[in-house]
Coordinates of N, CA and C in Angstrom, one line a residue:
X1 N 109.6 75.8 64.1 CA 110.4 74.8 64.7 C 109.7 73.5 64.8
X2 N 110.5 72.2 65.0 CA 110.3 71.0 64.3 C 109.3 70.3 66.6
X3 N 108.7 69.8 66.3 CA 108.1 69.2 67.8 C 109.6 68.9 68.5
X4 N 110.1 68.6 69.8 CA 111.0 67.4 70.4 C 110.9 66.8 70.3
X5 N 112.3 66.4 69.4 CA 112.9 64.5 69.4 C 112.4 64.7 67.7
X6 N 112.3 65.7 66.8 CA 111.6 65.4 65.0 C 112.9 66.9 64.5
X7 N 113.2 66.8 63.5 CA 114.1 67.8 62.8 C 113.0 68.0 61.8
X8 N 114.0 69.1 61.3 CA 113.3 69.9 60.8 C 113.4 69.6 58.6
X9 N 112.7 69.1 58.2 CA 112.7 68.9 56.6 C 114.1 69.8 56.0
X10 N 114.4 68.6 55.5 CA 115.7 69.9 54.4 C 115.0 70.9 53.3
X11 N 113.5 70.1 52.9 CA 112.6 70.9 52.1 C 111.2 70.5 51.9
X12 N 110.5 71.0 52.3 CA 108.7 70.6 51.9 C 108.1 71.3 51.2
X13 N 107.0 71.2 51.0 CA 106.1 72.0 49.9 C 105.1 71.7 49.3
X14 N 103.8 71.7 48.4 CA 103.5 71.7 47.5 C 103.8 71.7 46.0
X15 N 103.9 70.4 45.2 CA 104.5 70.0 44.2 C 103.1 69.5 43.4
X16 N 103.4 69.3 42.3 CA 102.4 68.4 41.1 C 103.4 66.8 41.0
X17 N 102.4 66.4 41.1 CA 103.1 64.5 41.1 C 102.3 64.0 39.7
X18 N 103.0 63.5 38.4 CA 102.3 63.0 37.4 C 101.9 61.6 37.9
X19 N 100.7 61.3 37.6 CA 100.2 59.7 37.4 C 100.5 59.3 36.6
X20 N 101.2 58.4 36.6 CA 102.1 56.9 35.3 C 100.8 56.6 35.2
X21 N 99.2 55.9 35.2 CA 98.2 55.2 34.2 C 98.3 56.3 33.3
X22 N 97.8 55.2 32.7 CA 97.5 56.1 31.4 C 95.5 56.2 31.2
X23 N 94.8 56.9 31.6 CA 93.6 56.6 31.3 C 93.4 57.4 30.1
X24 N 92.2 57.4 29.5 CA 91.9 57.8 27.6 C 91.9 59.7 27.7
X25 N 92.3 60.2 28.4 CA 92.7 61.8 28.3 C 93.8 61.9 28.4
X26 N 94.9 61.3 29.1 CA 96.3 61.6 29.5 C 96.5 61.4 30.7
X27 N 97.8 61.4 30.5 CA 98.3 61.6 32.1 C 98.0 62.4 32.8
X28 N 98.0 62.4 34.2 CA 97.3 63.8 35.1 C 98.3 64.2 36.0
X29 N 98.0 65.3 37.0 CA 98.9 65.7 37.3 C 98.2 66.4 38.9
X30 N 98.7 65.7 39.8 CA 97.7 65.9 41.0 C 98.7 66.8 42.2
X31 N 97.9 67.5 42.8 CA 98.5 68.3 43.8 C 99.1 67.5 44.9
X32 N 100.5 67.4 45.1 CA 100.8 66.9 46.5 C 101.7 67.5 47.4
X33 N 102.2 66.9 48.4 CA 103.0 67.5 49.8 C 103.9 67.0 50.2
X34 N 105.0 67.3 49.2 CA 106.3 66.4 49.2 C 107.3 66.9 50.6
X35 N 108.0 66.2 51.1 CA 109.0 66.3 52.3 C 110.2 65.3 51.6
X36 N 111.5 66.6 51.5 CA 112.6 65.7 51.5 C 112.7 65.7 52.9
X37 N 113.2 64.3 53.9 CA 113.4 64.1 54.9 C 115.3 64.1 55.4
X38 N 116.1 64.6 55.6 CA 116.9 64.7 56.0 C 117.5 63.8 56.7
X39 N 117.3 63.6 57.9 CA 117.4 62.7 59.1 C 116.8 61.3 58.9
X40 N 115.9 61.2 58.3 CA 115.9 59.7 57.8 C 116.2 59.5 56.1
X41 N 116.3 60.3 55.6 CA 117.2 60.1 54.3 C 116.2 59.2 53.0
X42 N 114.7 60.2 53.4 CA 114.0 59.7 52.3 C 113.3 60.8 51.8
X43 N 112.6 60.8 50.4 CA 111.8 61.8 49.7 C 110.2 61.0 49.5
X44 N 109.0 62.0 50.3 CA 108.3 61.4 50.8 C 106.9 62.0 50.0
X45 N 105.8 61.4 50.0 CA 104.7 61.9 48.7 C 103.5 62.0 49.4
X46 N 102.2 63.4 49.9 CA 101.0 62.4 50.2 C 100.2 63.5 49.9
X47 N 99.3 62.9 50.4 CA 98.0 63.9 49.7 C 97.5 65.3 50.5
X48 N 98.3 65.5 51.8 CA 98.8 66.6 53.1 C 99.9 66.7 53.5
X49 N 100.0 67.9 54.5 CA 101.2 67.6 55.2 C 100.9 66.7 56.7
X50 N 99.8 66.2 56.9 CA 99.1 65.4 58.2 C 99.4 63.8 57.2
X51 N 99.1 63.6 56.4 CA 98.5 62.2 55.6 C 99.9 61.4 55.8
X52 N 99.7 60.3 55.9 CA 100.6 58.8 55.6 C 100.9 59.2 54.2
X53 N 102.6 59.1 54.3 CA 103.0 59.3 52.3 C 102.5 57.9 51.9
X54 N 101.8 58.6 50.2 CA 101.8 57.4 49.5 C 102.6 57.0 48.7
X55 N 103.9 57.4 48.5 CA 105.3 56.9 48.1 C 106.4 57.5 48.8
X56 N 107.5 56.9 49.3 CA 108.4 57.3 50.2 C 109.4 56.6 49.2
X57 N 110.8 56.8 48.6 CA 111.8 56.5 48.1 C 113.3 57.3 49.2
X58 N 113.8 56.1 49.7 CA 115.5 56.0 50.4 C 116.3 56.8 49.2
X59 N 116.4 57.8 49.9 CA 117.8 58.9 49.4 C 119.2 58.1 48.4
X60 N 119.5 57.0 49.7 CA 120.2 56.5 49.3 C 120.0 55.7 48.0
X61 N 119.4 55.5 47.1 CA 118.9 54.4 46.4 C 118.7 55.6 45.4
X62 N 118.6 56.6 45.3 CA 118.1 57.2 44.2 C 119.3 57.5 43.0
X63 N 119.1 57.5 42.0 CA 119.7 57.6 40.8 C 120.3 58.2 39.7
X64 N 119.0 59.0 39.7 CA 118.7 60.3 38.9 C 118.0 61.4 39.5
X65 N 118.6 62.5 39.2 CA 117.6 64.0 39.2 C 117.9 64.9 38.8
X66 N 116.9 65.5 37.9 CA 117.2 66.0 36.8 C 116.1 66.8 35.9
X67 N 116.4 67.8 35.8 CA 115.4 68.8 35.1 C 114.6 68.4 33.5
X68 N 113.2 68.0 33.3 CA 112.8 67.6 32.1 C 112.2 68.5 31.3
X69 N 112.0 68.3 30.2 CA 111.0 69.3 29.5 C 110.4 68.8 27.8
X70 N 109.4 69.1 27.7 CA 109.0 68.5 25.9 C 108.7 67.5 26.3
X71 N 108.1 66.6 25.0 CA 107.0 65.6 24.7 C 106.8 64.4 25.7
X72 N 108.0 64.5 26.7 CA 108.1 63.6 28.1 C 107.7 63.8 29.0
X73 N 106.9 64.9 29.4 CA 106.1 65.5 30.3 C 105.0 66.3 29.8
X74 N 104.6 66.3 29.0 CA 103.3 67.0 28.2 C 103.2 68.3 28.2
X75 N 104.8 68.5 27.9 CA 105.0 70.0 27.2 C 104.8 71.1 28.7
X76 N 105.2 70.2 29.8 CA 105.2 71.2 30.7 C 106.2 71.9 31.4
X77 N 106.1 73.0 32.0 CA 107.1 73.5 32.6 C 107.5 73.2 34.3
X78 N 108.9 74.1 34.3 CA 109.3 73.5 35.5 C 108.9 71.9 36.3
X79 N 109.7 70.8 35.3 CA 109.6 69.6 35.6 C 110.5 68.7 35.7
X80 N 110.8 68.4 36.8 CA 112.2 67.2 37.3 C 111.2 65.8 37.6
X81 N 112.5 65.1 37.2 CA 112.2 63.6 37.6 C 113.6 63.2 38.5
X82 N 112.9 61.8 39.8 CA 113.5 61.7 40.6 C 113.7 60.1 39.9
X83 N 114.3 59.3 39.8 CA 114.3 57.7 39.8 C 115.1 57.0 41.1
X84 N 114.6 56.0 40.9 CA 114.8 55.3 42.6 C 114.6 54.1 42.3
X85 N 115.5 53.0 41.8 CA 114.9 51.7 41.0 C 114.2 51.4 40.0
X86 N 113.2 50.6 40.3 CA 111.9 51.1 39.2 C 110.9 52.1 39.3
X87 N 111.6 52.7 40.4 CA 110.3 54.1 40.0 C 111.0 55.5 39.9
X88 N 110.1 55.7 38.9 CA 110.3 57.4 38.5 C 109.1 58.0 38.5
X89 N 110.0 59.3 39.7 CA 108.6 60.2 39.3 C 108.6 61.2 38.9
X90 N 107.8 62.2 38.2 CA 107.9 63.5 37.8 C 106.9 64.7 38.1
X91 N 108.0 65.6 38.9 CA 107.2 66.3 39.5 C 107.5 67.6 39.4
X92 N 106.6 68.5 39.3 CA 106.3 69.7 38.8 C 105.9 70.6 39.8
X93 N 107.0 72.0 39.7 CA 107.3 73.2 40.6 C 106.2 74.2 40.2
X94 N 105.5 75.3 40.4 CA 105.2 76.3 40.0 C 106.0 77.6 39.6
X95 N 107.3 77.4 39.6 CA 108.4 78.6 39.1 C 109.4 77.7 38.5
X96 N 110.5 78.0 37.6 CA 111.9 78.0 37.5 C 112.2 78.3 39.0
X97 N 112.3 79.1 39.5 CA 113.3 78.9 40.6 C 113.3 77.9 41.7
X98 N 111.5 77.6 42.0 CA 111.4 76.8 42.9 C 111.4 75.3 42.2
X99 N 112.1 75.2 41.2 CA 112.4 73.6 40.5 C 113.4 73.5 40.5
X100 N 114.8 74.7 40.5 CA 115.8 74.7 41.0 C 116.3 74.7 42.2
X101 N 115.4 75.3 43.3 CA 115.6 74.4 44.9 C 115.6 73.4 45.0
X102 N 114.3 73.0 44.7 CA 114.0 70.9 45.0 C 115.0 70.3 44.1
X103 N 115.6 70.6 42.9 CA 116.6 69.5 42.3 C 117.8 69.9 43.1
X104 N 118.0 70.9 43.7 CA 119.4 71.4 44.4 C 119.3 70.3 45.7
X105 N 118.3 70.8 46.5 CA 118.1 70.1 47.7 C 118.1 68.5 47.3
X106 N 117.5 68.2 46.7 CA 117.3 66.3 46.6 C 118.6 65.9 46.4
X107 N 119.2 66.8 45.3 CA 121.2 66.2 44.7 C 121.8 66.0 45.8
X108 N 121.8 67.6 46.8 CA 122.3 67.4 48.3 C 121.9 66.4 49.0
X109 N 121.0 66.4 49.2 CA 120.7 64.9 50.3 C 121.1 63.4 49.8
X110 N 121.2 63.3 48.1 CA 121.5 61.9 48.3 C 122.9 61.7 47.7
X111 N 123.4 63.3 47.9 CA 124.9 62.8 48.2 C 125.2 62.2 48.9
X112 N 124.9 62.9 50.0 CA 125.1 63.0 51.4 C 124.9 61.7 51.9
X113 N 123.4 60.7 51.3 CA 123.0 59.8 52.4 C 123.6 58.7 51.0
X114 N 124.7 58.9 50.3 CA 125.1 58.2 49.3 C 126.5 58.0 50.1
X115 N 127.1 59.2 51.0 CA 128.4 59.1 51.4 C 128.5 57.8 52.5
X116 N 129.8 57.2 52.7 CA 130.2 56.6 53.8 C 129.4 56.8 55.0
X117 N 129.5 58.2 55.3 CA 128.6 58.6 56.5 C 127.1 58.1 56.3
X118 N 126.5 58.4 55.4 CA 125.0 58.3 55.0 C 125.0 57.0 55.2
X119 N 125.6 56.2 54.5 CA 125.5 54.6 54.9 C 125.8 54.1 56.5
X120 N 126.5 54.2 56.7 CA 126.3 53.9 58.7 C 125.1 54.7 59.1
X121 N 124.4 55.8 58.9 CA 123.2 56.2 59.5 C 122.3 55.2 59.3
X122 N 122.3 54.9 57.4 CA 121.0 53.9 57.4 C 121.3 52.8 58.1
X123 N 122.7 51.9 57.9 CA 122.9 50.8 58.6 C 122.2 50.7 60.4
X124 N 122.4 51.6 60.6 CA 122.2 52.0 62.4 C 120.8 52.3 62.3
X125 N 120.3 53.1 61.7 CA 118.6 53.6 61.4 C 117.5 52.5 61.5
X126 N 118.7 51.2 60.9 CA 117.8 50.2 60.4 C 117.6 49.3 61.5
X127 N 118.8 49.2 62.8 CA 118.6 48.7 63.8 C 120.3 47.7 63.9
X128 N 121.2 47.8 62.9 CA 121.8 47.0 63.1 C 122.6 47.9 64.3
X129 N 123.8 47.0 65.2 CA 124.3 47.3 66.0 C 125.2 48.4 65.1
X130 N 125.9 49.2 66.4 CA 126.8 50.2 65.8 C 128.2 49.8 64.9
X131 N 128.1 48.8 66.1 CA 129.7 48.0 66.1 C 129.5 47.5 64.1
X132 N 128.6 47.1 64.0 CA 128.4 46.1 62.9 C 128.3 47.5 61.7
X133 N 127.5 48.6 61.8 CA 126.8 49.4 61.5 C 128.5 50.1 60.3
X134 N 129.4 50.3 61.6 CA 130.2 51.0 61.0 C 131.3 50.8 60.4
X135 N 131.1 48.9 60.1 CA 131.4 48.1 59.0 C 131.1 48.4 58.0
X136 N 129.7 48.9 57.7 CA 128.7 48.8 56.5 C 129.7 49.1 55.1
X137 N 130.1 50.5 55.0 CA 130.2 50.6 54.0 C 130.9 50.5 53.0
X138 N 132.4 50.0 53.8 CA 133.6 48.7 53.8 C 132.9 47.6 53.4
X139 N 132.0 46.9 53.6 CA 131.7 45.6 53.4 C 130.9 46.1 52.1
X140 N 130.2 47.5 52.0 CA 129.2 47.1 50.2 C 130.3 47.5 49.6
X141 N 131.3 48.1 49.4 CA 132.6 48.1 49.0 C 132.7 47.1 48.2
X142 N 133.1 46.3 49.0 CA 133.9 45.0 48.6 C 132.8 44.3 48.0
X143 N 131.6 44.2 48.4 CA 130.7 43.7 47.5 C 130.2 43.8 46.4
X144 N 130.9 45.3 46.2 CA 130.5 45.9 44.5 C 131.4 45.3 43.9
X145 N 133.1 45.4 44.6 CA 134.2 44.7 43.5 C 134.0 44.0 43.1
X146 N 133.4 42.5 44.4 CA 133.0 41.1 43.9 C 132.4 41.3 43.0
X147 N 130.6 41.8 42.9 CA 129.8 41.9 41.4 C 130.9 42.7 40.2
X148 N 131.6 43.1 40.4 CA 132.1 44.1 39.3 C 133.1 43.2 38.8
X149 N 133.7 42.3 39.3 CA 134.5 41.6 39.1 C 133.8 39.8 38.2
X150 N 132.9 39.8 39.2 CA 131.8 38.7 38.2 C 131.7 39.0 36.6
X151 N 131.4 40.3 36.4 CA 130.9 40.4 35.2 C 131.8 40.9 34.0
X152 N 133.2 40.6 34.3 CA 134.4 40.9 34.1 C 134.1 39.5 33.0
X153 N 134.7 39.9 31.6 CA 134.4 38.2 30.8 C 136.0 37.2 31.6
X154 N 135.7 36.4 31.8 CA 137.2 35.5 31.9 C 137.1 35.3 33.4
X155 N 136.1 36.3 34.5 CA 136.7 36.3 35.8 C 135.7 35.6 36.8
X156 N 136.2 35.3 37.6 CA 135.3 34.2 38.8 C 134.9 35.0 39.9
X157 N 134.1 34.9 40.8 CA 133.1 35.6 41.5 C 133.7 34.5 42.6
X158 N 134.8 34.7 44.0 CA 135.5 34.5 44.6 C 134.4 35.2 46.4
X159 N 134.4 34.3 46.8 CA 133.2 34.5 48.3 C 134.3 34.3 49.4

């Protein structure tokens, strides 16, 4: 059970995190202690399960996730990549099965914190009032049209 007042991970574990440098042997591939977080609606990276993550990526924000294999991961197995803006990472299960949890689990959560609902959590999480909060996702709504409508050839971007 999770302390009082902390929930409990939608999924944790020990995973392989590739290093993007490239130093003169290859890429590497280092043991880490990932936490999808549920309740704050992030996927979290560190070198324990005590340590400060050293990459945290917003649920909401993510992109892609998706099972990889061959000459894009160095021919290794059981390997998903997460993208989240400019970053992608690729991270490596010790089974087939347990690479089909973590891609199950992460799809679920950033539906979820992708849905209407998910967005007033963050909106509210982040500190805005409720009142304002449960505007949010009506207002990026209409914000998308506007950009979607800018880049329309012929059409004017209307504020």
């Amino acid at each position: 059970t999770a302390p009082m007042g902390q929930s409990l991970p939608a999924a944790e574990g020990w995973l392989y995190k590739r290093h993007e440098h490239k130093p003169a042997w290859g890429k590497q591939w280092a043991k880490r202690y990932v936490t999808l977080n549920a309740k704050r609606g992030t996927l979290a990276i560190g070198k324990n399960a005590t340590a400060e993550p050293s990459t945290a990526v917003p649920l909401c924000d993510v992109s892609l996730v998706k099972r990889v294999e061959g000459a894009n991961v160095d021919w290794s197995d059981n390997v998903f990549e997460v993208r989240c803006g400019p970053i992608t990472l690729h991270l490596r299960a010790t089974s087939s099965t347990e690479c089909e949890r973590w891609v199950g689990a992460i799809r679920c959560q950033v539906e979820d914190w992708r849905s209407d609902e998910g967005l007033r959590r963050k909106a509210i999480s982040s500190g805005a009032p409720a009142a304002i909060a449960s505007q949010y996702p009506a207002e990026m709504e209409r914000q998308r049209a506007l950009m979607e409508g800018a880049k329309a050839p012929g059409s004017r971007l209307e504020v």
